[in-house]
């Protein structure tokens, strides 16, 4: 409650400035975040997932009144996230300057990137959020919100499945794209 994590981005290429980081094989459950800020970092949140079926997850998450703003690459990046609700949160100005990133990151700058891997995920909700001006720093495939359940290429052996995504009462403006479901050119089966 009322935690402010503000970065300096001295070298965004290192991926070291994350407001919340969950590593590839760790699990985090029953997290409540209220009236907090994860701003001016490389990633506001980075929920990392191994590309094998290891069972790790981030689940039962409730976030309200929280800012994810001015992060160089992404406000929220989740490779594992289930049963999570974000209410009245602000995702503003993330992915604002591609010159600060390695070239392979630039195309995907955005506000929210749910890029699920290796598992079953469900019940993601974004209610009353302001999602503005994300992915504007040169992103080719950026968006305010990306929702992907990966089952393509190297993810085919351990695919991700996602169902029950709700986006309600949000203001989504000024982003490179507003909403994107699936990975461009990959023909993912999910989310549903």
Coordinates of C-alpha atoms in Angstrom, one line a residue:
X1 CA 0.0 0.0 0.0
X2 CA 1.4 3.4 -1.1
X3 CA 4.7 2.1 -2.3
X4 CA 6.6 4.3 -4.9
X5 CA 9.3 2.7 -7.0
X6 CA 11.0 5.3 -9.3
X7 CA 13.9 4.5 -11.5
X8 CA 16.7 6.4 -13.2
X9 CA 17.3 4.2 -16.3
X10 CA 21.1 4.8 -16.3
X11 CA 21.5 1.9 -18.8
X12 CA 18.3 0.3 -19.9
X13 CA 20.1 -2.3 -22.0
X14 CA 20.9 -4.1 -18.7
X15 CA 17.2 -4.9 -17.9
X16 CA 18.1 -4.2 -14.3
X17 CA 15.5 -1.5 -13.4
X18 CA 12.2 -3.3 -12.8
X19 CA 9.7 -2.2 -10.1
X20 CA 8.6 -5.8 -9.5
X21 CA 10.5 -8.7 -10.9
X22 CA 9.5 -12.4 -10.6
X23 CA 12.2 -14.7 -12.0
X24 CA 11.7 -17.5 -14.5
X25 CA 10.9 -20.3 -12.1
X26 CA 9.4 -18.5 -9.0
X27 CA 5.8 -18.3 -8.1
X28 CA 4.0 -15.3 -6.5
X29 CA 0.4 -15.7 -5.2
X30 CA -2.1 -13.5 -3.4
X31 CA -0.5 -10.1 -4.1
X32 CA -2.5 -6.9 -3.4
X33 CA -1.1 -3.6 -4.6
X34 CA -3.0 -0.4 -3.7
X35 CA -2.2 3.3 -4.6
X36 CA 1.4 2.5 -5.7
X37 CA 3.7 3.7 -8.5
X38 CA 6.2 1.9 -10.7
X39 CA 7.5 4.7 -12.9
X40 CA 10.6 5.7 -14.9
X41 CA 12.1 2.2 -15.0
X42 CA 12.9 -0.1 -17.8
X43 CA 9.9 -2.3 -16.9
X44 CA 7.3 -1.3 -14.3
X45 CA 6.7 -5.1 -13.7
X46 CA 8.5 -8.0 -15.3
X47 CA 6.9 -11.4 -14.7
X48 CA 9.4 -13.8 -16.3
X49 CA 8.6 -17.4 -17.3
X50 CA 10.8 -20.3 -18.4
X51 CA 9.8 -21.7 -21.8
X52 CA 9.4 -25.2 -20.3
X53 CA 6.4 -26.4 -18.3
X54 CA 7.8 -25.7 -14.8
X55 CA 4.5 -24.8 -13.0
X56 CA 5.6 -21.4 -11.8
X57 CA 3.0 -18.6 -12.0
X58 CA 1.9 -15.2 -10.7
X59 CA -1.7 -15.7 -9.6
X60 CA -4.4 -14.0 -7.5
X61 CA -3.2 -10.5 -8.0
X62 CA -5.3 -7.4 -7.3
X63 CA -3.9 -4.0 -8.3
X64 CA -5.8 -0.7 -7.8
X65 CA -5.1 3.0 -8.1
X66 CA -1.5 2.3 -9.3
X67 CA 0.7 4.1 -11.9
X68 CA 2.9 2.3 -14.5
X69 CA 4.2 5.4 -16.3
X70 CA 7.3 6.6 -18.2
X71 CA 8.9 3.2 -18.3
X72 CA 11.4 2.9 -21.2
X73 CA 10.2 -0.5 -22.5
X74 CA 6.9 -1.6 -20.9
X75 CA 4.7 -0.7 -18.0
X76 CA 3.6 -4.3 -17.3
X77 CA 5.2 -7.3 -18.9
X78 CA 3.8 -10.7 -17.9
X79 CA 4.9 -14.1 -19.3
X80 CA 2.9 -15.7 -16.5
X81 CA -0.2 -14.1 -14.9
X82 CA -3.5 -15.6 -14.0
X83 CA -6.6 -14.5 -11.9
X84 CA -5.5 -10.9 -11.9
X85 CA -7.5 -7.6 -11.8
X86 CA -6.1 -4.1 -12.5
X87 CA -8.6 -1.4 -11.5
X88 CA -8.3 2.3 -11.9
X89 CA -4.6 2.0 -12.9
X90 CA -2.7 4.4 -15.1
X91 CA -0.4 3.1 -17.9
X92 CA 1.0 6.2 -19.5
X93 CA 4.0 7.0 -21.7
X94 CA 5.6 3.6 -21.6
X95 CA 7.9 2.8 -24.6
X96 CA 8.6 6.4 -25.3
X97 CA 12.1 6.3 -26.8
X98 CA 13.4 3.5 -28.9
X99 CA 16.9 5.0 -29.0
X100 CA 17.3 3.9 -25.4
X101 CA 16.8 0.2 -26.1
X102 CA 18.5 -2.6 -28.1
X103 CA 17.1 -2.7 -31.6
X104 CA 15.3 -6.1 -31.0
X105 CA 13.2 -4.6 -28.2
X106 CA 12.1 -1.4 -30.0
X107 CA 9.3 -2.9 -32.1
X108 CA 7.5 -4.2 -29.0
X109 CA 7.4 -1.2 -26.7
X110 CA 4.0 -0.8 -25.1
X111 CA 2.0 -0.1 -22.0
X112 CA 0.8 -3.7 -21.1
X113 CA 2.2 -6.8 -22.7
X114 CA 0.7 -10.1 -21.5
X115 CA 2.9 -12.5 -23.4
X116 CA 2.0 -15.8 -21.7
X117 CA 4.2 -18.8 -22.0
X118 CA 4.1 -22.5 -21.0
X119 CA 1.0 -22.9 -18.9
X120 CA -2.8 -22.4 -18.5
X121 CA -3.9 -18.9 -17.6
X122 CA -7.3 -17.3 -17.0
X123 CA -9.3 -14.4 -15.7
X124 CA -7.4 -11.3 -16.5
X125 CA -9.3 -8.0 -16.0
X126 CA -8.5 -4.4 -16.7
X127 CA -11.3 -2.2 -15.3
X128 CA -11.5 1.6 -15.5
X129 CA -7.8 2.0 -16.4
X130 CA -6.3 4.9 -18.3
X131 CA -4.0 3.5 -21.0
X132 CA -2.5 6.4 -22.9
X133 CA 0.5 7.3 -25.2
X134 CA 2.3 4.0 -25.0
X135 CA 4.6 2.6 -27.7
X136 CA 5.1 5.9 -29.3
X137 CA 8.9 5.9 -29.4
X138 CA 9.3 4.0 -32.7
X139 CA 7.5 0.8 -31.9
X140 CA 6.4 -1.1 -35.0
X141 CA 4.1 -3.6 -33.1
X142 CA 3.5 -1.6 -29.9
X143 CA 0.1 -1.1 -28.3
X144 CA -1.7 0.1 -25.2
X145 CA -2.5 -3.5 -24.4
X146 CA -1.1 -6.7 -26.0
X147 CA -2.7 -10.0 -24.9
X148 CA -0.9 -13.2 -26.3
X149 CA -0.9 -16.9 -25.4
X150 CA 2.1 -18.2 -27.2
X151 CA 2.1 -21.5 -29.0
X152 CA 4.2 -20.7 -32.0
X153 CA 7.8 -21.6 -33.0
X154 CA 10.0 -22.3 -29.9
X155 CA 6.9 -22.2 -27.7
X156 CA 5.0 -25.0 -29.5
X157 CA 6.3 -27.8 -27.2
X158 CA 5.1 -26.0 -24.1
X159 CA 2.2 -23.8 -25.3
X160 CA 0.3 -21.2 -23.3
X161 CA -3.5 -21.1 -23.1
X162 CA -5.5 -18.1 -21.9
X163 CA -9.3 -17.6 -21.5
X164 CA -11.4 -15.0 -19.7
X165 CA -9.9 -11.6 -20.6
X166 CA -12.0 -8.6 -19.7
X167 CA -11.3 -5.0 -20.6
X168 CA -14.0 -2.7 -19.2
X169 CA -14.5 1.0 -18.8
X170 CA -10.9 1.8 -19.8
X171 CA -9.8 4.9 -21.7
X172 CA -7.3 3.8 -24.4
X173 CA -5.9 6.7 -26.4
X174 CA -2.8 8.0 -28.2
X175 CA -1.0 4.6 -28.2
X176 CA 0.8 3.1 -31.2
X177 CA -2.2 0.7 -31.3
X178 CA -5.0 0.5 -28.8
X179 CA -5.6 -3.3 -28.4
X180 CA -3.9 -6.3 -29.9
X181 CA -4.8 -9.9 -29.3
X182 CA -2.3 -12.5 -30.5
X183 CA 1.2 -12.2 -31.9
X184 CA 1.4 -10.6 -35.4
X185 CA 2.1 -13.2 -38.1
X186 CA 2.1 -16.2 -35.6
X187 CA -1.6 -17.4 -35.8
X188 CA -1.7 -18.2 -32.1
X189 CA -4.7 -20.2 -30.9
X190 CA -5.3 -18.0 -27.9
X191 CA -6.3 -16.0 -26.1
X192 CA -10.0 -16.9 -26.2

